[in-house]
mmCIF file of N, CA and C in Angstrom:
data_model
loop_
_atom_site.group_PDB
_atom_site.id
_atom_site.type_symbol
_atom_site.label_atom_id
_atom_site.label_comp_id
_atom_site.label_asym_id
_atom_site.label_seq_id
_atom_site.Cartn_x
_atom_site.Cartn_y
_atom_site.Cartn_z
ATOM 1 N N UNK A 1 160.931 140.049 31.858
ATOM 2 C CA UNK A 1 161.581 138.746 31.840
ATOM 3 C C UNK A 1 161.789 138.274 30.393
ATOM 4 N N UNK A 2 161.108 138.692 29.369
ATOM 5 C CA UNK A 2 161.008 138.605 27.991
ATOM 6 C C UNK A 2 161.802 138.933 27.381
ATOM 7 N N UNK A 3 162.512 140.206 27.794
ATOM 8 C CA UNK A 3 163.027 141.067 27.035
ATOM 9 C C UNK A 3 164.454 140.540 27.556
ATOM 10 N N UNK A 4 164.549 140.209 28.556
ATOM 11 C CA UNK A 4 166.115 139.339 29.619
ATOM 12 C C UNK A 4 166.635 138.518 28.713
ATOM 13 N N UNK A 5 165.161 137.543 28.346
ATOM 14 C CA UNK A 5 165.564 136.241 27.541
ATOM 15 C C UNK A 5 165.696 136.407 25.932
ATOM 16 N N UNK A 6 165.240 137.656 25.497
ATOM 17 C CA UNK A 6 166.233 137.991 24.196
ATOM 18 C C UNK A 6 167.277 138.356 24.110
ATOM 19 N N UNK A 7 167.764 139.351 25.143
ATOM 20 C CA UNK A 7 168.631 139.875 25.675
ATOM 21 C C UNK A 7 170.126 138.973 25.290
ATOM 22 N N UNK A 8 169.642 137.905 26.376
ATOM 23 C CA UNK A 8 170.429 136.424 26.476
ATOM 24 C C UNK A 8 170.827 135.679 25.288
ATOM 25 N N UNK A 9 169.767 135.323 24.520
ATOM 26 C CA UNK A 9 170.090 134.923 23.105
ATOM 27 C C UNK A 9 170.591 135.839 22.613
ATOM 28 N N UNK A 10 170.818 137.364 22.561
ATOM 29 C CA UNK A 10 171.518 138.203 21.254
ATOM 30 C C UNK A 10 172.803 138.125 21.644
ATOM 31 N N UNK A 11 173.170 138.188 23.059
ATOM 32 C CA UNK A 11 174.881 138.269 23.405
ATOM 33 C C UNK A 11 174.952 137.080 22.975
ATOM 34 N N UNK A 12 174.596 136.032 22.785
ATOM 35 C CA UNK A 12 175.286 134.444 22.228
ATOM 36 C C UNK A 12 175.419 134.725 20.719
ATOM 37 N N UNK A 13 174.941 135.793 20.189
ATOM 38 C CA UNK A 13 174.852 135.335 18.904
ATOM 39 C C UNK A 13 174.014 135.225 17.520
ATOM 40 N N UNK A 14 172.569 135.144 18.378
ATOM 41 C CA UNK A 14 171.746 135.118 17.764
ATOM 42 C C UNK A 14 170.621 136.523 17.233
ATOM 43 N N UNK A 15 170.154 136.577 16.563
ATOM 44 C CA UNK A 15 169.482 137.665 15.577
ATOM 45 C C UNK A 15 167.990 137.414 16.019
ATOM 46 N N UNK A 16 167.659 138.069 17.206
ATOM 47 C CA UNK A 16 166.542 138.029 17.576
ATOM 48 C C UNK A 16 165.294 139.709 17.176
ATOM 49 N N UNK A 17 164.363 139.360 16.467
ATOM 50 C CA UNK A 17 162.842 140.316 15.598
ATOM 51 C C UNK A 17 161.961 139.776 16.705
ATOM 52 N N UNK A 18 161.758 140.767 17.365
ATOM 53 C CA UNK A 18 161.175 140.879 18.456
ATOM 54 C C UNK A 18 159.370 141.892 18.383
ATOM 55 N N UNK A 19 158.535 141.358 18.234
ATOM 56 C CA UNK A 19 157.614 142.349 18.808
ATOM 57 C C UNK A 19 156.448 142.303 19.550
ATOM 58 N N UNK A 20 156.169 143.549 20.393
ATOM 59 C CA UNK A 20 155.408 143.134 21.784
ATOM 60 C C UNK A 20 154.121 143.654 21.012
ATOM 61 N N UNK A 21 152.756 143.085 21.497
ATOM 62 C CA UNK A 21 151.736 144.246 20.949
ATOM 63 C C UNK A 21 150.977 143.734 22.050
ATOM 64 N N UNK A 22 150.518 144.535 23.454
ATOM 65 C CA UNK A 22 150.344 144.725 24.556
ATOM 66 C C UNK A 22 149.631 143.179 25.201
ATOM 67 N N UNK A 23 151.057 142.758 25.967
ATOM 68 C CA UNK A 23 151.088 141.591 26.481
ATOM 69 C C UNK A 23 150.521 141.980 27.725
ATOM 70 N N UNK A 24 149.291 140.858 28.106
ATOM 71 C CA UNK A 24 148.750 141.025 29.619
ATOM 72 C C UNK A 24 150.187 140.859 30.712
ATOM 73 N N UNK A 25 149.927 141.365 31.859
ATOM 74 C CA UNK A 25 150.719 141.298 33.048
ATOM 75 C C UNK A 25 149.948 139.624 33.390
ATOM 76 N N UNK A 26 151.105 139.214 33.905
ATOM 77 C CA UNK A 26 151.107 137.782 34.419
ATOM 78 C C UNK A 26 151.569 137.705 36.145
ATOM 79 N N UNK A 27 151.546 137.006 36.629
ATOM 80 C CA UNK A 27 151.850 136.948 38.065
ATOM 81 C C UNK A 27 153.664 136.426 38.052
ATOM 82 N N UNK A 28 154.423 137.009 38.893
ATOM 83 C CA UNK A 28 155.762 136.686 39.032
ATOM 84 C C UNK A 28 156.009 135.402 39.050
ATOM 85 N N UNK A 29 155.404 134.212 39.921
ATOM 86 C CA UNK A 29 155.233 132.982 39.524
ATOM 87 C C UNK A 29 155.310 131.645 38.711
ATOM 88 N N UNK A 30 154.720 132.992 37.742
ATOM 89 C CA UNK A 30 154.323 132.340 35.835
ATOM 90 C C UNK A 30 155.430 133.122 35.075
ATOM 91 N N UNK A 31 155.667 134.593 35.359
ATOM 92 C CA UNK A 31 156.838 134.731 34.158
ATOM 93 C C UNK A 31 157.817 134.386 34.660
ATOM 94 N N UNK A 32 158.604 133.868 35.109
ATOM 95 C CA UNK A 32 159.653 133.486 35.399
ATOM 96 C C UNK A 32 159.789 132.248 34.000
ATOM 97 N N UNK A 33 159.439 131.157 35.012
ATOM 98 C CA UNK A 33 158.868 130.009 33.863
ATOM 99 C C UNK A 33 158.515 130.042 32.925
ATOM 100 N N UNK A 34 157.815 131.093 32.330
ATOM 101 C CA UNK A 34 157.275 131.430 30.885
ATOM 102 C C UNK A 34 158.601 131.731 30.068
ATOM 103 N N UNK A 35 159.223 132.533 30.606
ATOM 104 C CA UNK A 35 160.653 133.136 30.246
ATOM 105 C C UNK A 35 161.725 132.393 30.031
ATOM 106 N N UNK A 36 161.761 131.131 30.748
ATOM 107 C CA UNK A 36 162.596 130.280 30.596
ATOM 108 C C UNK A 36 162.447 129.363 29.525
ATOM 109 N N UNK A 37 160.895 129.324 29.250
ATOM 110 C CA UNK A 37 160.651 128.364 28.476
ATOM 111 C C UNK A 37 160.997 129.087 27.009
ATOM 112 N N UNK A 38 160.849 130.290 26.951
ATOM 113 C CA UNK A 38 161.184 130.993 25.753
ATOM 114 C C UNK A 38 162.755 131.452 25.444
ATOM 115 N N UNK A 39 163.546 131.518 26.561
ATOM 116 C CA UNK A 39 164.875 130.928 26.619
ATOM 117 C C UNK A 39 165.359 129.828 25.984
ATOM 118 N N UNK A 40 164.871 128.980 26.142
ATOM 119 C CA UNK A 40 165.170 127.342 25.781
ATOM 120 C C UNK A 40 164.397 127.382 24.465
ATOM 121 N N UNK A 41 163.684 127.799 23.539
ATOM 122 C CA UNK A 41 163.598 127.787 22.422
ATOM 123 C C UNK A 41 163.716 129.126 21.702
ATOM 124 N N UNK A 42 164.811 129.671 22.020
ATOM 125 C CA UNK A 42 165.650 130.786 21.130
ATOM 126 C C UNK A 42 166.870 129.855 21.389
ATOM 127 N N UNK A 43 167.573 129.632 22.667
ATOM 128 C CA UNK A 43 168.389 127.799 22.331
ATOM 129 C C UNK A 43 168.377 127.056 21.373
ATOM 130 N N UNK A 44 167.305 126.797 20.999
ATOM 131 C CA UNK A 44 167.078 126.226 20.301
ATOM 132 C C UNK A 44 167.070 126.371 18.912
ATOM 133 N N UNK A 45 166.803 127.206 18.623
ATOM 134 C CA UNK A 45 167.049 128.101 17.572
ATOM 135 C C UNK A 45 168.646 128.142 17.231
ATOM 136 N N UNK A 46 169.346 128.992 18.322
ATOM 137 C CA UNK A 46 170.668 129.144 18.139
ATOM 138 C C UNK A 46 171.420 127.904 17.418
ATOM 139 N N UNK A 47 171.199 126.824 18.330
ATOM 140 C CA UNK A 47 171.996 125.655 18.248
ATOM 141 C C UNK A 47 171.611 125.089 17.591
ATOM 142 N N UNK A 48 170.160 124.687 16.759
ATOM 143 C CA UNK A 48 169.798 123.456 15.926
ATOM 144 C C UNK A 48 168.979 123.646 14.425
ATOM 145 N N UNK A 49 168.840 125.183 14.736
ATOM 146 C CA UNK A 49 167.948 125.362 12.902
ATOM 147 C C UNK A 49 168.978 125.666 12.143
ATOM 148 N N UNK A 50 169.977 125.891 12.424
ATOM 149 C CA UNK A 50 170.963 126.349 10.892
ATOM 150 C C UNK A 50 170.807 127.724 10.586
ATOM 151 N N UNK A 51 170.703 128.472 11.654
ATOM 152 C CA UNK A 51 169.979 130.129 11.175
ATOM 153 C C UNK A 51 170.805 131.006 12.486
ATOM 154 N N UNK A 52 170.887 131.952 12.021
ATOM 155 C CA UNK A 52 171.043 133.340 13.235
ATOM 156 C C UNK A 52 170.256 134.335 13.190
ATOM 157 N N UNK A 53 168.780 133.562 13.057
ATOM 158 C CA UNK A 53 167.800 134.562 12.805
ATOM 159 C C UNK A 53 166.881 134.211 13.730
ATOM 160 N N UNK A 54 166.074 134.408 14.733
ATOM 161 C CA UNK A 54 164.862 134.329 15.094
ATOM 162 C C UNK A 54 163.608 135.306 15.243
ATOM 163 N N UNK A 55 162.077 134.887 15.162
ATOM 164 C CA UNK A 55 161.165 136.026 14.965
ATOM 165 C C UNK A 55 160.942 135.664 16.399
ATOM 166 N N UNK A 56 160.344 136.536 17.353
ATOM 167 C CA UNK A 56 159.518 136.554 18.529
ATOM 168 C C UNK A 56 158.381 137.221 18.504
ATOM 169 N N UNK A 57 157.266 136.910 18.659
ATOM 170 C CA UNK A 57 156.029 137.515 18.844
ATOM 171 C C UNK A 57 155.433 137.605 20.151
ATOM 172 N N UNK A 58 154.587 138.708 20.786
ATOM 173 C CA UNK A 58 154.720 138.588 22.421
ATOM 174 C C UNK A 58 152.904 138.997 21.932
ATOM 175 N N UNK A 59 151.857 139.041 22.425
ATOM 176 C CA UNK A 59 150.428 139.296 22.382
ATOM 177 C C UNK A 59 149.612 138.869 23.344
ATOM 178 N N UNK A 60 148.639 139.631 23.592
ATOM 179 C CA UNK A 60 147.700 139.140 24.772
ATOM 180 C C UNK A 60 146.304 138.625 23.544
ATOM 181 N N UNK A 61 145.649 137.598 24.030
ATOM 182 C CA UNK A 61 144.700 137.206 23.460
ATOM 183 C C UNK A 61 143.821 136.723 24.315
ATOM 184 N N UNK A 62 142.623 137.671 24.488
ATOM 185 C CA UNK A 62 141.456 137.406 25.166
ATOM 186 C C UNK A 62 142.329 137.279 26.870
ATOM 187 N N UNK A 63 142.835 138.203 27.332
ATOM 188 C CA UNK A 63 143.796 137.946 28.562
ATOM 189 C C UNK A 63 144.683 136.737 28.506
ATOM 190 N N UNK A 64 145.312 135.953 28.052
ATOM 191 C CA UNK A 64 146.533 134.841 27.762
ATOM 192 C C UNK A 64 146.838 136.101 26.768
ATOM 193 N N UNK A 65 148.583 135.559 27.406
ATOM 194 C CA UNK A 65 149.920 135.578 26.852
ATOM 195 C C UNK A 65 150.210 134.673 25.811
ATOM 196 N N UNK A 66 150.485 135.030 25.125
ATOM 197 C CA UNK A 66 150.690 134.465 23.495
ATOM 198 C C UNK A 66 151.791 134.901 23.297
ATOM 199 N N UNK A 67 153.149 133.680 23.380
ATOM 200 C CA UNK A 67 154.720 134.274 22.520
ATOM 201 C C UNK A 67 154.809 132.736 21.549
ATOM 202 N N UNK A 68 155.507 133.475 20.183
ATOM 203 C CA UNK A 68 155.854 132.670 19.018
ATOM 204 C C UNK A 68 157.189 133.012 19.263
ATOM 205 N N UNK A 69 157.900 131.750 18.778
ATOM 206 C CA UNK A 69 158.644 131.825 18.624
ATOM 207 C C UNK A 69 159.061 131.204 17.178
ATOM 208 N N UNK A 70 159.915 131.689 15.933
ATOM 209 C CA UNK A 70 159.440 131.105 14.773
ATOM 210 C C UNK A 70 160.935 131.465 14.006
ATOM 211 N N UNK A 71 162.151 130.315 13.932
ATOM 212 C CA UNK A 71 162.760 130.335 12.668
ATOM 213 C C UNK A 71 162.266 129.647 11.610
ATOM 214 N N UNK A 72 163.671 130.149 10.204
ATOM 215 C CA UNK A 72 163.040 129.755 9.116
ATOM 216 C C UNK A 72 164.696 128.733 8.960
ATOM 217 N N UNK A 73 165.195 128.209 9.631
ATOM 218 C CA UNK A 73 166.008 126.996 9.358
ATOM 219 C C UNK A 73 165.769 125.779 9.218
ATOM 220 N N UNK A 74 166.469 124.813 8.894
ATOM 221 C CA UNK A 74 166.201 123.377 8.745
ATOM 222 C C UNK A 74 164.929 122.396 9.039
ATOM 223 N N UNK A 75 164.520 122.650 10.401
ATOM 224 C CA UNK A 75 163.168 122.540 10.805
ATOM 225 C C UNK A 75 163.471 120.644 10.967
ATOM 226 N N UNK A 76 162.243 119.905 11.156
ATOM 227 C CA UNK A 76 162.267 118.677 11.741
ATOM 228 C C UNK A 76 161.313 117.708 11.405
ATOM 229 N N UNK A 77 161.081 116.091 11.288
ATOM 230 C CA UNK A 77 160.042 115.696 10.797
ATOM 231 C C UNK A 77 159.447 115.673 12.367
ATOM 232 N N UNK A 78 158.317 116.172 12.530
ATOM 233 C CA UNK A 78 157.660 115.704 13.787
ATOM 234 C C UNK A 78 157.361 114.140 13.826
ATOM 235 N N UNK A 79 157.894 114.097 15.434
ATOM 236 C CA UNK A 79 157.855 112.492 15.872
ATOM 237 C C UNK A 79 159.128 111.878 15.258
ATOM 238 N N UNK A 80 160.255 112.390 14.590
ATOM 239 C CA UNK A 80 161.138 111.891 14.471
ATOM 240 C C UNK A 80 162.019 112.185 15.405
ATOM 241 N N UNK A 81 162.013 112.466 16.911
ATOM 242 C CA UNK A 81 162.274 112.599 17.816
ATOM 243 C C UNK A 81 163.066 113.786 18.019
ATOM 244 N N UNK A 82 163.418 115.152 16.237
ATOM 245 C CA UNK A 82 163.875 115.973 16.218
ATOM 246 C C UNK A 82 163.448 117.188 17.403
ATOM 247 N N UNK A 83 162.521 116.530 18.052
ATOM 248 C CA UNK A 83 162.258 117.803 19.196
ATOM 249 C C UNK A 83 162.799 117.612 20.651
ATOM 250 N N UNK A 84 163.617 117.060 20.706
ATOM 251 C CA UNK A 84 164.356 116.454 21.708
ATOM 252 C C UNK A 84 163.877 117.232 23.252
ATOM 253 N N UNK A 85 165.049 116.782 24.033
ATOM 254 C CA UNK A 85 164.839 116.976 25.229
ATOM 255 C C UNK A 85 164.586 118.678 25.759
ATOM 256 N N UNK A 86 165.538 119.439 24.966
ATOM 257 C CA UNK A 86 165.015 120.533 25.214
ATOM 258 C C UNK A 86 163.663 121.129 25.401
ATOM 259 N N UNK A 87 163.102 120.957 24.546
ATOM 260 C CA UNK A 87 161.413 120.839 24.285
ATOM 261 C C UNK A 87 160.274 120.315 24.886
ATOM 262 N N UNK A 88 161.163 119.214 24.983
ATOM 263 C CA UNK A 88 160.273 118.423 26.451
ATOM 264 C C UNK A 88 160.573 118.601 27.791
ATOM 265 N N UNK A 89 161.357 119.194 27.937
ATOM 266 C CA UNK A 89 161.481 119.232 29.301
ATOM 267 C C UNK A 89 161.311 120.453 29.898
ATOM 268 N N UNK A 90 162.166 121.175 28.918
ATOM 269 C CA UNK A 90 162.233 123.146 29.331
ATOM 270 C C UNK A 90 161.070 123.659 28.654
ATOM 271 N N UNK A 91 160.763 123.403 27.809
ATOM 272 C CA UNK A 91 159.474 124.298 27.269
ATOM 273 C C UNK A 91 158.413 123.552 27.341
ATOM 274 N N UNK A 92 157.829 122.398 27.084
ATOM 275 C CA UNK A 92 156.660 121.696 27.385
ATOM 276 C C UNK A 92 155.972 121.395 28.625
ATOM 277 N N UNK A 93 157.281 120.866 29.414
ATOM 278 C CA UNK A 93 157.365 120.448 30.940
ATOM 279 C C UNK A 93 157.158 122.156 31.730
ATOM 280 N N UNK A 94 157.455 122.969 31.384
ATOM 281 C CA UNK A 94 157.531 124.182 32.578
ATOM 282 C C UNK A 94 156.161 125.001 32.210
ATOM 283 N N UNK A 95 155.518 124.964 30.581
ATOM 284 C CA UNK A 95 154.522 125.140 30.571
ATOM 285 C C UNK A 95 153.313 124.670 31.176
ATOM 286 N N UNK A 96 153.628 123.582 31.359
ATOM 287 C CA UNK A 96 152.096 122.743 31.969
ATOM 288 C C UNK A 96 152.271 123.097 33.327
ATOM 289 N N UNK A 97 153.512 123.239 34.346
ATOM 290 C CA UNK A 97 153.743 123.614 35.597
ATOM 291 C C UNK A 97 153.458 124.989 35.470
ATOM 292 N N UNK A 98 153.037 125.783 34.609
ATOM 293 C CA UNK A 98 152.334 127.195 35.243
ATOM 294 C C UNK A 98 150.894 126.929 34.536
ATOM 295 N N UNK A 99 150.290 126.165 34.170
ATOM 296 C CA UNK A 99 148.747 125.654 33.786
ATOM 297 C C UNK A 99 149.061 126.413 32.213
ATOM 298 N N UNK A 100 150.329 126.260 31.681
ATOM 299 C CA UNK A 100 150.344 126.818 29.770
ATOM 300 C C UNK A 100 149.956 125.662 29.227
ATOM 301 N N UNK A 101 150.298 125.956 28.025
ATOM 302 C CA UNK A 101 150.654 125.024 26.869
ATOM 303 C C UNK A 101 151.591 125.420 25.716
ATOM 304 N N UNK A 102 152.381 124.255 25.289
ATOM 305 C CA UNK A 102 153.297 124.982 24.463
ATOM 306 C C UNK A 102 152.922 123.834 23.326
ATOM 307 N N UNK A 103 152.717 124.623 21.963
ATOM 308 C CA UNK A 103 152.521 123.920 20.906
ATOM 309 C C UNK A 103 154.203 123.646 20.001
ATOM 310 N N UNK A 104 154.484 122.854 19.046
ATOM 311 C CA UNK A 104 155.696 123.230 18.329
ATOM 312 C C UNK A 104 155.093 122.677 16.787
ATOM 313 N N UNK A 105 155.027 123.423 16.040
ATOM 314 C CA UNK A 105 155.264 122.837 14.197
ATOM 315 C C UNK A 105 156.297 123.488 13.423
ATOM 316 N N UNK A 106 156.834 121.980 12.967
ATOM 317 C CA UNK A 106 157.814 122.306 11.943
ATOM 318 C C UNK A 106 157.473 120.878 11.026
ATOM 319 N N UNK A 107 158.797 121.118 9.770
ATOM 320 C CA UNK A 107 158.782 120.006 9.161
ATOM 321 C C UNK A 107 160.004 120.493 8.398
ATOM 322 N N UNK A 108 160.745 119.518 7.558
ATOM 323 C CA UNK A 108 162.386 119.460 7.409
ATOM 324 C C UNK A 108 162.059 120.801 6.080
ATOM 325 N N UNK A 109 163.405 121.811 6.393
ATOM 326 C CA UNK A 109 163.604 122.350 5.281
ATOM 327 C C UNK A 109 162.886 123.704 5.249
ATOM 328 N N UNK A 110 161.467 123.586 6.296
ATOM 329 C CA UNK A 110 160.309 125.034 6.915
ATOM 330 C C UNK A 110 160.718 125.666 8.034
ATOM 331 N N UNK A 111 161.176 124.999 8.739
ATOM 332 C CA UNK A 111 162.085 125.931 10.026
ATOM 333 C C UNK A 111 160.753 125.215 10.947
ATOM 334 N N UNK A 112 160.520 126.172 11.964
ATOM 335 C CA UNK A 112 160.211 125.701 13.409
ATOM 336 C C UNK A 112 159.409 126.997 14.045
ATOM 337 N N UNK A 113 158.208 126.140 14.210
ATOM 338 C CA UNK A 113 157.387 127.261 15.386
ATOM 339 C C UNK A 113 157.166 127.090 16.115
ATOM 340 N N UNK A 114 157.567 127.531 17.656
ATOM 341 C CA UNK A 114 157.161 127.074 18.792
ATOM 342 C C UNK A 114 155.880 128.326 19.438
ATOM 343 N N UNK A 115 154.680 128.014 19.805
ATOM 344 C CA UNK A 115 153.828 128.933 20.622
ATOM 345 C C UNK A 115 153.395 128.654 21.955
ATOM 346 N N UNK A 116 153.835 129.281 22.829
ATOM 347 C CA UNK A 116 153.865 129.525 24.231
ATOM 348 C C UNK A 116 152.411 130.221 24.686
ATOM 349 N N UNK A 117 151.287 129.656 25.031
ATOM 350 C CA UNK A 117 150.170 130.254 25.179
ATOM 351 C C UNK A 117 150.196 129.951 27.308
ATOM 352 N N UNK A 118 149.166 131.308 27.370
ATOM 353 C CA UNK A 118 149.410 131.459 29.125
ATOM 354 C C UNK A 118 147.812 132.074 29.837
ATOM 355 N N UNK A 119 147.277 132.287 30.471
ATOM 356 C CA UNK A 119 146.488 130.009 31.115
ATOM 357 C C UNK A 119 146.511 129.337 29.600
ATOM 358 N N UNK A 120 146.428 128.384 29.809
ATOM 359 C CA UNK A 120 146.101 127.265 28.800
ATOM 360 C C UNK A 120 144.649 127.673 27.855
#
């Protein structure tokens, strides 16, 4: 489902650095949603850092799924509401509906990291 949603971002356009280093199996359930949420911030990427570059990182840690997602464009002041709806809704909101969490840091001018961690 990971590999779908890079897939997706490269036919749009975007310059997706991709690497897996042995991601636990998750239940069909959860990647779906996980996938989407990492969809919506390579979106994000595409459309709002100023870049056609994105890094993806995929890792299992201590059994959780661990994906980064990390340009080096424009980036945002946090709480200046630069993390808009996308973020909140598709990646924050769909994380907590499979028991994740999705972190995001950036700041103007550093680009943008979003991390997708799976259980919480």
């Amino acid at each position: 489902a990971l590999e779908e949603s890079v897939r997706a971002a490269e036919a749009l356009g975007l310059r997706v650095t991709a690497r897996y280093h042995e991601p636990p199996r998750v239940p069909g359930d959860v990647a779906l949603p996980f996938a989407q949420a990492v969809t919506e911030a390579l979106n994000n990427v595409r459309c709002h850092a100023g870049t056609g570059h994105a890094y993806l990182t995929v890792t299992g840690d201590s059994g959780r799924l661990v994906v980064t997602v990390v340009d080096r464009g424009r980036g945002f002041e946090p709480g200046s509401g630069g993390g808009g709806l996308g973020l909140t809704r598709s990646v924050h909101e769909r994380m907590r509906g499979i028991g994740g969490h999705a972190t995001v840091d950036s700041a103007p001018g550093e680009g943008v990291s979003v991390e997708l961690r799976w259980p919480r």
